Coordinates of C-alpha atoms and ligand atoms in Angstrom, one line a residue:
M1 CA -15.9 -3.5 -17.0
K2 CA -18.8 -3.3 -19.6
M3 CA -22.2 -2.2 -18.5
Q4 CA -25.1 -0.2 -20.0
L5 CA -26.0 3.1 -18.3
A6 CA -29.5 1.8 -17.4
E7 CA -27.9 -1.0 -15.4
I8 CA -25.7 1.4 -13.6
A9 CA -28.5 3.9 -13.0
H10 CA -30.6 1.1 -11.4
A11 CA -27.7 -0.1 -9.3
V12 CA -27.0 3.3 -7.8
G13 CA -30.6 4.4 -7.4
A14 CA -30.6 7.2 -9.9
I15 CA -33.1 10.0 -9.0
N16 CA -33.5 11.5 -12.4
D17 CA -35.0 10.2 -15.7
F18 CA -32.1 8.6 -17.5
E19 CA -34.1 6.4 -19.9
Q20 CA -33.1 8.3 -23.0
W21 CA -29.4 7.3 -22.3
G22 CA -30.1 3.8 -21.0
S23 CA -28.2 2.1 -23.8
V24 CA -25.0 4.1 -23.5
S25 CA -22.2 1.6 -22.9
V26 CA -19.7 2.3 -20.1
T27 CA -16.3 0.5 -20.0
S28 CA -14.5 2.2 -17.1
V29 CA -14.9 4.7 -14.3
A30 CA -12.7 7.5 -13.0
F31 CA -12.9 10.2 -10.3
D32 CA -10.2 12.3 -11.9
S33 CA -11.3 13.8 -15.2
R34 CA -7.6 13.8 -16.3
H35 CA -7.7 9.9 -16.0
L36 CA -10.9 9.4 -17.9
Q37 CA -10.7 6.9 -20.8
P38 CA -13.0 6.9 -23.8
G39 CA -16.2 5.1 -22.8
G40 CA -15.7 6.1 -19.2
L41 CA -18.1 7.2 -16.5
F42 CA -17.0 10.3 -14.6
I43 CA -17.6 10.1 -10.8
P44 CA -17.1 13.6 -9.4
L45 CA -15.9 13.5 -5.8
T46 CA -15.3 16.3 -3.4
G47 CA -11.7 16.9 -2.1
E48 CA -10.3 20.3 -1.5
H49 CA -12.3 21.2 -4.6
D50 CA -15.6 19.9 -5.9
G51 CA -15.1 17.5 -8.7
H52 CA -18.3 18.5 -10.5
Q53 CA -16.4 21.6 -11.8
F54 CA -14.3 19.3 -13.9
I55 CA -17.1 17.8 -16.0
Q56 CA -16.0 19.5 -19.2
S57 CA -12.5 18.1 -18.7
A58 CA -14.1 14.7 -18.2
I59 CA -16.0 15.0 -21.5
D60 CA -12.9 16.2 -23.3
H61 CA -11.1 13.1 -22.0
G62 CA -13.7 10.8 -23.4
A63 CA -16.4 10.5 -20.7
V64 CA -19.7 9.1 -22.1
A65 CA -21.7 9.8 -18.9
T66 CA -21.4 11.2 -15.5
L67 CA -22.8 10.8 -12.0
W68 CA -24.2 14.0 -10.7
A69 CA -24.7 14.9 -7.0
R70 CA -25.8 18.4 -7.7
D71 CA -28.9 20.2 -9.1
L72 CA -29.7 18.9 -12.6
A73 CA -29.8 22.5 -13.8
S74 CA -26.0 22.6 -13.3
A75 CA -25.4 19.4 -15.2
P76 CA -24.1 19.6 -18.8
A77 CA -26.9 19.8 -21.4
D78 CA -27.6 16.9 -23.8
F79 CA -25.1 14.7 -21.9
P80 CA -25.9 11.4 -20.2
V81 CA -26.3 12.2 -16.5
I82 CA -27.2 9.9 -13.5
Q83 CA -28.3 12.1 -10.6
V84 CA -27.5 10.7 -7.1
D85 CA -27.6 12.1 -3.6
D86 CA -24.0 11.3 -2.9
S87 CA -21.4 10.4 -5.6
L88 CA -19.0 8.6 -3.2
K89 CA -21.8 6.4 -1.8
A90 CA -22.9 5.8 -5.4
L91 CA -19.4 4.7 -6.3
Q92 CA -19.3 2.3 -3.4
T93 CA -22.8 1.0 -4.2
L94 CA -21.9 0.5 -7.8
A95 CA -18.8 -1.4 -6.8
Q96 CA -20.8 -3.7 -4.5
Y97 CA -23.2 -4.4 -7.4
Y98 CA -20.4 -5.1 -9.9
L99 CA -18.7 -7.4 -7.4
S100 CA -21.8 -9.5 -7.0
K101 CA -22.1 -9.6 -10.8
I102 CA -18.6 -10.8 -11.5
N103 CA -18.5 -12.8 -8.2
P104 CA -14.7 -13.5 -7.9
R105 CA -13.1 -15.0 -4.8
V106 CA -11.9 -12.1 -2.7
V107 CA -8.6 -11.9 -0.9
A108 CA -8.4 -8.8 1.4
V109 CA -5.0 -7.7 2.7
T110 CA -4.2 -5.2 5.5
G111 CA -1.5 -4.6 8.1
S112 CA 0.5 -1.7 9.5
N113 CA 3.3 -2.5 7.0
G114 CA 3.7 -4.7 3.9
K115 CA 0.1 -4.4 2.5
T116 CA 1.2 -3.2 -1.0
T117 CA 4.2 -5.6 -1.2
T118 CA 2.1 -8.6 0.0
K119 CA -0.8 -7.7 -2.3
D120 CA 1.6 -7.7 -5.2
M121 CA 3.1 -11.1 -4.2
I122 CA -0.3 -12.7 -3.6
A123 CA -1.5 -11.5 -7.0
A124 CA 1.6 -12.9 -8.6
V125 CA 1.3 -16.4 -7.1
L126 CA -2.5 -16.6 -7.8
S127 CA -2.0 -15.4 -11.4
T128 CA -0.2 -18.7 -12.2
Q129 CA -3.6 -20.4 -12.0
F130 CA -6.4 -17.7 -12.0
N131 CA -7.4 -14.5 -13.8
V132 CA -6.5 -12.0 -11.1
T133 CA -7.3 -8.3 -10.6
K134 CA -5.3 -6.5 -7.8
T135 CA -5.3 -3.1 -6.2
H136 CA -3.6 -0.5 -8.4
A137 CA -0.6 0.9 -6.5
N138 CA -1.9 1.9 -3.0
F139 CA -5.6 2.5 -3.8
N140 CA -6.7 1.1 -0.4
N141 CA -9.4 3.3 1.2
E142 CA -13.1 4.1 0.9
I143 CA -12.4 5.5 -2.7
G144 CA -9.5 3.2 -3.7
V145 CA -11.3 -0.1 -2.8
P146 CA -14.4 0.5 -4.9
M147 CA -12.2 1.7 -7.7
T148 CA -10.3 -1.5 -7.5
V149 CA -13.5 -3.6 -7.7
L150 CA -14.7 -1.6 -10.7
S151 CA -11.3 -2.2 -12.4
M152 CA -12.1 -5.9 -12.7
E153 CA -12.3 -7.4 -16.1
P154 CA -15.5 -9.6 -16.6
N155 CA -13.4 -12.8 -16.5
T156 CA -11.8 -12.0 -13.1
E157 CA -11.7 -15.1 -10.9
M158 CA -9.7 -13.7 -8.0
L159 CA -9.7 -10.1 -6.6
V160 CA -6.8 -9.2 -4.4
V161 CA -7.7 -6.0 -2.6
E162 CA -5.5 -3.9 -0.3
M163 CA -7.3 -2.2 2.6
G164 CA -5.8 0.7 4.5
M165 CA -7.0 2.5 7.5
D166 CA -6.1 5.3 9.9
R167 CA -9.2 5.3 12.0
P168 CA -11.4 2.7 13.7
G169 CA -14.3 1.6 11.7
Q170 CA -12.7 2.0 8.3
L171 CA -11.8 -1.6 7.8
D172 CA -15.2 -2.7 9.1
F173 CA -16.7 -0.7 6.2
L174 CA -14.3 -2.0 3.6
S175 CA -14.6 -5.6 4.7
Q176 CA -18.4 -5.5 4.6
L177 CA -18.2 -3.8 1.2
V178 CA -16.3 -6.7 -0.4
S179 CA -17.1 -9.7 1.8
P180 CA -13.7 -11.4 1.5
D181 CA -13.3 -15.1 1.3
L182 CA -9.8 -14.7 2.8
A183 CA -8.7 -11.9 5.1
L184 CA -5.0 -11.4 5.8
I185 CA -3.1 -9.2 8.3
T186 CA 0.6 -8.8 7.6
M187 CA 1.7 -7.4 10.9
I188 CA 0.9 -4.8 13.6
G189 CA 3.3 -1.8 13.8
E190 CA 2.8 1.8 14.7
A191 CA 1.4 3.3 11.5
H192 CA -1.1 6.1 12.4
I193 CA -0.8 5.4 16.1
E194 CA -1.5 9.1 16.6
F195 CA -5.2 8.2 16.1
F196 CA -5.2 5.0 18.3
G197 CA -2.8 5.6 21.2
T198 CA -1.6 2.0 21.5
R199 CA -0.7 -1.0 19.3
D200 CA -3.5 -2.8 21.0
K201 CA -6.0 -0.4 19.6
I202 CA -4.4 -0.7 16.1
A203 CA -4.7 -4.5 16.4
D204 CA -8.4 -4.1 17.3
A205 CA -8.9 -1.9 14.2
K206 CA -7.0 -4.2 11.9
M207 CA -9.1 -7.2 13.1
E208 CA -12.1 -5.4 11.6
I209 CA -11.0 -6.8 8.2
T210 CA -12.6 -10.1 9.4
H211 CA -16.0 -8.5 9.9
G212 CA -17.1 -9.2 6.4
L213 CA -15.4 -12.6 6.2
S214 CA -17.8 -15.4 5.3
D215 CA -18.4 -18.2 7.8
D216 CA -16.4 -20.6 5.6
G217 CA -13.8 -17.9 5.0
V218 CA -10.1 -18.1 6.2
F219 CA -8.2 -15.7 8.4
V220 CA -4.4 -15.6 7.6
F221 CA -2.1 -13.7 9.9
N222 CA 1.4 -13.2 11.2
G223 CA 1.5 -15.8 14.0
D224 CA 4.6 -14.1 15.5
E225 CA 2.4 -11.2 16.7
P226 CA 0.8 -11.9 20.1
L227 CA -1.8 -9.2 19.6
L228 CA -3.1 -11.1 16.6
R229 CA -2.9 -14.6 18.1
E230 CA -4.9 -13.5 21.1
R231 CA -7.6 -11.8 19.0
A232 CA -7.8 -14.7 16.5
T233 CA -9.1 -17.0 19.3
E234 CA -12.4 -15.1 19.2
L235 CA -13.0 -16.1 15.5
T236 CA -14.8 -19.2 14.4
Q237 CA -13.4 -19.2 10.9
R238 CA -10.4 -21.4 9.8
Q239 CA -7.0 -19.8 10.5
V240 CA -3.6 -20.1 9.0
T241 CA -0.5 -18.5 10.6
F242 CA 2.8 -17.5 8.9
G243 CA 6.0 -16.2 10.4
Q244 CA 9.5 -17.0 11.4
Q245 CA 8.7 -19.2 14.4
G246 CA 8.2 -23.0 14.5
T247 CA 4.8 -22.5 16.0
D248 CA 3.4 -21.0 12.7
D249 CA 1.6 -23.1 10.2
L250 CA 4.0 -21.8 7.5
F251 CA 7.4 -20.7 8.7
A252 CA 10.7 -19.8 7.0
T253 CA 13.9 -21.8 7.5
D254 CA 17.4 -21.1 6.2
V255 CA 17.0 -17.4 5.3
T256 CA 19.9 -16.0 3.3
G257 CA 20.2 -12.6 1.5
T258 CA 22.1 -10.5 -1.0
P259 CA 21.6 -6.8 -1.4
T260 CA 19.0 -7.4 -4.0
T261 CA 17.5 -10.8 -3.2
T262 CA 16.4 -12.8 -0.2
S263 CA 16.1 -16.6 -0.3
F264 CA 14.5 -19.1 2.1
T265 CA 13.0 -22.5 2.5
T266 CA 9.8 -23.4 4.5
N267 CA 8.5 -26.2 6.7
Q268 CA 5.7 -26.9 4.2
W269 CA 8.0 -27.4 1.2
P270 CA 11.5 -28.0 2.6
E271 CA 12.9 -29.1 -0.8
V272 CA 12.0 -25.8 -2.5
T273 CA 14.1 -22.7 -2.1
F274 CA 12.1 -19.5 -2.7
T275 CA 13.9 -16.3 -3.8
I276 CA 12.3 -12.8 -3.8
P277 CA 13.8 -9.8 -5.6
M278 CA 13.9 -7.8 -2.4
I279 CA 16.2 -7.0 0.5
G280 CA 15.2 -7.7 4.1
T281 CA 14.0 -10.6 6.3
Y282 CA 10.8 -8.6 6.8
N283 CA 10.0 -9.2 3.2
V284 CA 10.2 -12.9 3.8
N285 CA 7.2 -12.5 6.0
N286 CA 5.4 -10.8 3.1
A287 CA 6.3 -13.7 0.8
L288 CA 5.2 -16.2 3.5
A289 CA 1.8 -14.4 3.6
A290 CA 1.6 -14.9 -0.2
L291 CA 2.6 -18.6 0.1
S292 CA 0.0 -19.1 2.7
V293 CA -2.6 -18.0 0.2
A294 CA -1.0 -20.1 -2.5
M295 CA -1.2 -23.1 -0.2
L296 CA -4.9 -22.5 0.5
Y297 CA -5.7 -22.1 -3.2
R298 CA -3.6 -25.2 -4.1
I299 CA -1.0 -23.4 -6.2
R300 CA 2.0 -25.7 -6.9
P301 CA 5.1 -24.6 -5.0
E302 CA 7.2 -24.6 -8.1
S303 CA 4.7 -22.2 -9.7
A304 CA 4.7 -20.0 -6.6
K305 CA 8.5 -20.1 -6.6
Q306 CA 8.7 -18.8 -10.1
A307 CA 6.0 -16.1 -9.5
L308 CA 7.8 -14.8 -6.4
A309 CA 11.2 -14.7 -8.2
T310 CA 9.7 -12.5 -10.9
V311 CA 7.1 -10.5 -9.0
S312 CA 6.4 -7.1 -10.3
L313 CA 6.6 -4.8 -7.2
T314 CA 5.1 -1.4 -6.6
E315 CA 7.9 1.3 -6.7
N316 CA 9.6 2.9 -3.8
R317 CA 9.4 -0.1 -1.5
A318 CA 13.0 -1.0 -0.7
E319 CA 13.8 -0.6 -4.4
W320 CA 17.4 -0.3 -5.6
V321 CA 18.0 2.4 -8.2
T322 CA 21.1 4.3 -9.3
S323 CA 22.0 7.9 -8.9
A324 CA 23.3 10.0 -11.8
S325 CA 26.8 9.8 -10.1
G326 CA 26.5 6.0 -10.1
A327 CA 25.8 5.5 -6.4
A328 CA 23.4 2.7 -5.4
I329 CA 20.2 4.2 -3.9
L330 CA 17.9 2.1 -1.8
S331 CA 14.6 3.9 -2.2
D332 CA 12.0 3.3 0.5
V333 CA 10.3 6.6 0.2
Y334 CA 6.6 5.7 -0.1
N335 CA 6.1 5.8 3.7
S336 CA 7.7 5.3 7.1
N337 CA 7.1 4.3 10.6
P338 CA 9.3 3.0 13.4
T339 CA 9.1 -0.7 12.6
A340 CA 9.6 -0.2 8.9
A341 CA 12.5 2.2 9.4
K342 CA 14.3 -0.1 11.8
E343 CA 13.8 -3.1 9.5
V344 CA 15.2 -1.4 6.4
L345 CA 18.0 0.3 8.3
T346 CA 19.1 -3.1 9.6
A347 CA 19.0 -4.6 6.1
F348 CA 20.8 -1.7 4.5
S349 CA 23.6 -1.7 7.1
Q350 CA 24.3 -5.3 6.2
T351 CA 24.8 -4.8 2.5
P352 CA 28.4 -4.9 1.3
V353 CA 29.8 -1.6 0.0
T354 CA 33.2 -0.4 -1.3
G355 CA 32.6 3.3 -0.6
Q356 CA 30.5 5.1 2.0
R357 CA 27.1 4.2 3.4
Y358 CA 24.7 7.2 3.8
V359 CA 21.3 7.3 5.3
V360 CA 18.5 9.9 4.7
L361 CA 15.7 9.6 7.2
G362 CA 12.6 11.8 6.9
D363 CA 10.1 12.4 9.7
M364 CA 7.6 9.6 10.5
L365 CA 4.2 11.2 10.6
E366 CA 1.0 10.5 12.6
L367 CA 2.8 9.1 15.7
G368 CA 1.1 11.5 18.1
D369 CA 2.6 12.2 21.5
Q370 CA 4.9 9.2 21.1
A371 CA 6.7 10.8 18.1
D372 CA 9.9 12.1 19.7
A373 CA 10.5 8.9 21.6
M374 CA 9.8 6.8 18.5
H375 CA 12.1 8.9 16.4
A376 CA 14.9 8.7 19.0
S377 CA 14.5 4.9 19.1
L378 CA 15.8 4.6 15.6
A379 CA 19.2 5.2 17.1
S380 CA 19.2 1.5 18.0
A381 CA 19.2 0.6 14.3
I382 CA 22.0 3.0 13.4
D383 CA 25.6 1.7 13.9
A384 CA 28.4 4.3 13.4
T385 CA 30.7 1.5 12.4
K386 CA 28.5 0.8 9.4
I387 CA 26.9 4.2 8.5
D388 CA 29.2 7.1 7.5
H389 CA 26.7 10.0 7.6
V390 CA 23.1 10.3 8.6
Y391 CA 21.0 13.1 7.0
L392 CA 17.8 13.9 8.9
V393 CA 14.7 15.7 7.6
G394 CA 11.9 17.2 9.7
P395 CA 11.2 18.5 13.2
H396 CA 10.7 15.1 14.8
M397 CA 14.1 13.9 13.6
L398 CA 15.7 16.4 16.0
A399 CA 14.9 13.9 18.7
L400 CA 17.0 11.3 16.8
Q401 CA 19.8 13.8 16.2
A402 CA 19.9 14.3 20.0
A403 CA 19.9 10.6 20.7
L404 CA 22.7 10.0 18.2
A405 CA 24.8 12.8 19.6
Q406 CA 24.5 11.2 23.0
Q407 CA 25.0 7.6 22.1
Q408 CA 27.3 7.8 19.1
P409 CA 28.9 11.3 19.1
Q410 CA 31.5 10.2 16.5
L411 CA 28.8 9.7 13.9
A412 CA 28.4 12.5 11.3
V413 CA 24.8 13.7 11.5
S414 CA 23.2 16.6 9.5
H415 CA 19.6 18.0 10.0
Y416 CA 17.4 19.8 7.5
E417 CA 13.9 21.3 7.7
T418 CA 11.2 19.7 5.5
T419 CA 11.3 22.9 3.4
D420 CA 15.0 22.4 2.8
L421 CA 15.0 19.4 0.5
A422 CA 16.8 21.4 -2.2
T423 CA 19.8 22.1 0.1
L424 CA 19.9 18.4 1.2
T425 CA 19.8 17.4 -2.5
V426 CA 22.8 19.6 -3.3
D427 CA 24.7 18.3 -0.3
L428 CA 24.1 14.7 -1.4
Q429 CA 25.0 15.4 -5.0
N430 CA 28.3 16.9 -3.8
Q431 CA 29.0 13.8 -1.6
L432 CA 27.9 10.8 -3.6
T433 CA 30.3 8.8 -5.7
A434 CA 29.9 5.6 -7.7
D435 CA 31.3 3.5 -4.9
D436 CA 28.7 4.7 -2.3
Q437 CA 25.3 3.6 -1.4
I438 CA 22.5 5.6 0.2
L439 CA 19.1 4.7 1.9
L440 CA 16.2 7.1 1.5
K441 CA 13.3 6.5 4.0
G442 CA 10.6 8.9 5.1
S443 CA 6.9 9.4 5.5
H444 CA 4.8 10.0 2.4
G445 CA 4.2 13.5 3.6
I446 CA 7.9 14.4 3.6
H447 CA 8.2 13.7 -0.1
L448 CA 11.7 12.3 -0.3
E449 CA 10.7 11.1 -3.7
Q450 CA 11.7 14.7 -4.8
V451 CA 15.2 14.1 -3.5
L452 CA 15.3 10.7 -5.2
A453 CA 14.2 12.2 -8.5
S454 CA 16.9 14.9 -8.3
L455 CA 19.6 12.4 -7.5
Q456 CA 18.7 10.3 -10.5
D457 CA 18.4 13.2 -12.8
S458 CA 21.7 13.5 -14.7
S459 CA 20.9 17.0 -15.9
E460 CA 21.0 18.1 -12.2
N461 CA 24.3 16.4 -11.4
Ligands
LIG501 C1 -11.3 12.9 -2.4 C2 -10.5 12.8 -3.6 O1 -10.9 12.6 -4.7 N1 -9.2 12.9 -3.3 C3 -8.3 12.8 -4.5 C4 -8.0 14.2 -5.0 O2 -7.3 14.9 -4.0 P1 -7.7 16.4 -3.7 O3 -8.6 16.6 -2.6 O4 -6.5 17.2 -3.7 O5 -8.5 16.8 -5.0 P2 -8.8 18.2 -5.6 O6 -9.4 19.1 -4.6 O7 -7.6 18.6 -6.4 O8 -10.0 17.8 -6.7 C5 -11.2 17.4 -6.2 C6 -11.7 16.3 -7.0 O9 -11.7 16.7 -8.4 C7 -10.9 15.8 -9.1 N2 -10.2 16.5 -10.2 C8 -9.3 17.4 -9.9 C9 -8.6 18.1 -10.9 C10 -9.0 17.9 -12.2 O10 -8.4 18.5 -13.2 N3 -9.9 17.0 -12.5 C11 -10.6 16.3 -11.5 O11 -11.5 15.5 -11.8 C12 -10.0 15.1 -8.2 O12 -9.6 13.8 -8.6 C13 -10.9 15.0 -6.9 O13 -11.7 13.9 -7.0 O14 -7.2 14.2 -6.1 C14 -5.9 13.6 -6.0 C15 -5.3 13.6 -7.3 O15 -6.1 12.9 -8.3 C16 -6.1 12.1 -5.4 O16 -4.8 11.6 -5.1 C17 -6.9 12.2 -4.2 O17 -7.2 10.9 -3.8 C18 -7.2 10.6 -2.4 C19 -5.8 10.7 -1.8 C20 -7.7 9.2 -2.3 O18 -8.1 8.8 -1.2 N4 -7.4 8.4 -3.3 C21 -7.8 7.0 -3.3 C22 -8.0 6.4 -4.7 C23 -6.7 6.1 -2.6 O19 -6.9 5.0 -2.2 N5 -5.5 6.8 -2.5 C24 -4.3 6.1 -2.0 C25 -3.9 6.6 -0.6 C26 -4.9 6.0 0.4 C27 -4.3 6.2 1.8 O20 -3.8 7.2 2.1 N6 -4.4 5.1 2.6 C28 -3.9 5.1 4.0 C29 -4.9 4.5 4.9 C30 -6.3 4.9 4.6 C31 -6.4 6.3 5.2 C32 -7.8 6.9 4.9 N7 -8.4 7.4 6.0 C33 -7.6 8.0 3.8 O21 -8.0 9.1 4.0 O22 -7.1 7.6 2.7 C34 -2.6 4.4 4.0 O23 -1.9 4.5 5.0 O24 -2.3 3.6 3.1 C35 -3.1 6.5 -2.8 O25 -3.3 7.2 -3.8 O26 -2.0 6.0 -2.5
LIG502 N1 6.3 -7.2 6.8 C1 6.9 -6.0 7.1 N2 7.3 -5.8 8.3 C2 7.9 -4.6 8.6 N3 8.1 -3.6 7.7 C3 7.7 -3.8 6.5 C4 7.1 -5.0 6.1 N4 6.8 -5.0 4.8 C5 7.2 -3.8 4.3 N5 7.7 -3.1 5.4 C6 8.2 -1.7 5.3 O1 7.1 -0.9 5.0 C7 7.4 -0.1 3.8 C8 6.1 0.0 2.9 O2 5.9 -1.3 2.4 P1 4.4 -1.5 1.7 O3 4.1 -0.3 0.9 O4 4.3 -2.8 1.2 O5 3.5 -1.4 3.0 P2 2.0 -0.8 3.1 O6 1.4 -1.4 4.3 O7 1.3 -0.8 1.9 O8 2.4 0.7 3.5 P3 1.4 2.0 3.4 O9 0.4 1.7 4.4 O10 2.3 3.1 3.8 O11 0.9 2.1 2.0 C9 8.5 -0.9 3.1 O12 9.3 -0.2 2.3 C10 9.3 -1.4 4.3 O13 10.1 -0.4 4.8
LIG503 C1 -0.1 7.7 2.5 C2 -1.0 8.1 3.7 N1 -1.9 7.1 3.9 C3 -0.2 8.3 4.9 O1 0.3 7.3 5.5 N2 0.0 9.5 5.2 C4 0.9 9.8 6.3 C5 0.6 11.1 7.0 C6 2.3 10.0 5.7 O2 2.5 10.8 4.9 O3 3.2 9.2 6.1

């Protein structure tokens, strides 16, 4: 971005006299002082601590100005300050102003699973024809979405923004903030069901992404999900469905896979075989979502094919890496919930291996009073004839351990507390050989990425 401080001050409704600094040029924003770039505007937010206390760090990292939601007397002397009532609201207001200034077409993506993967795929296919800005990593909430908007270069033509939620009303706010031209829902699972109770209520909350959709906008969704089909009938906007069934506008045919790629054709372009660098039929759905957007924005299928084949994906989403001992690790450690865990367990169990197949499953969080039943249900995706040892982490996984003991008593199963990742790591390091493969899957809060890092670290093995 490139704006003068006077323009920013007017946009956010500054309550102090900023005129003396009006010509200061701002080229980026950051809410973490450690991420400030020279020319940046510091936006102090309040988390466990108050961000205002890091103003000197922000200045040291190159900040040329700061928002300030505290008394001016506490602000740094002789430094450009824009005083506001609420810095988070100011961030969001500034983003809305900047969005109207750049005026890109906006594609908004949500869903219980697949948001980040689909966002990356959509950005890849659109980038063959447009200047695209997309959400960085998983920046998808009331802080992440405005940060994404403000990361746009002035020549941005398409903004692909991921929207997350774990409470009703959050997507309504985010959708109204960016007024999408295209709203997309990948699927309805069980993520954060603790705060909703049923998948119906999750579907209601996900549909909020259409609240900011323009009248001539388009709603794109997984047509294989009845909860979405029935809710889509209430919309007046144009709709496009994708999925694996012949009733969808865009559906896959002839799906084939290898451990590292999945290929498919579609009803819309039967002569074109698409290949994605990912395991799992579920990722075909993410690619179909992206191809639906490509179709709507008239991207040539050959261009979309090339873009998907070389898509740059966010790490730790069914990503193959190698352990220090040479074993193949399927890292799916960013997050977990029942649908996601079953999908990746099924895909992993089908990959050819010369050695052993191991699975590490961390607790799935935010499932509420359904947690134990949902953890036990993973047993249906674990086949003792294909998996040699299951390592479980967390209190909820005790329910799965009990289910496996009852249903497949011959299967080797170990359980660890969430505070016991070091012991699990040593046990795995002692077990893994170059012929083996291992799946790591668990909720963000279980931090299996620590186990992953240790397994990859040759100095530890
Ligand atoms: C409020 C905030 O800023 N949080 C960020 C903060 O975390 P924390 O509270 O621990 O900060 P501190 O108390 O340490 O510091 C307070 C502030 O001071 C800043 N600061 C600190 C030290 C320093 O030296 N200099 C500083 O300037 C600091 O940055 C704070 O602003 O810091 C963490 C580290 O930087 C951030 O990770 C944290 O950011 C939170 C998680 C956040 O929301 N970040 C967004 C950009 C984002 O989109 N993050 C996504 C995850 C979003 C997510 O979880 N989505 C859910 C669905 C939506 C749920 C929604 N209800 C929600 O709450 O998010 C999903 O399922 O996908 C991401 O990073 O992946
Ligand atoms: N279409 C899908 N259907 C079911 N599961 C999926 C799908 N896409 C991805 N997953 C699973 O969800 C995991 C997370 O993928 P991704 O990060 O793209 O989703 P997300 O919605 O952004 O997740 P989060 O909300 O946790 O950030 C994947 O590693 C995979 O296990
Ligand atoms: C990443 C964050 N949005 C999330 O899903 N947190 C839950 C509790 C988790 O850690 O899985």
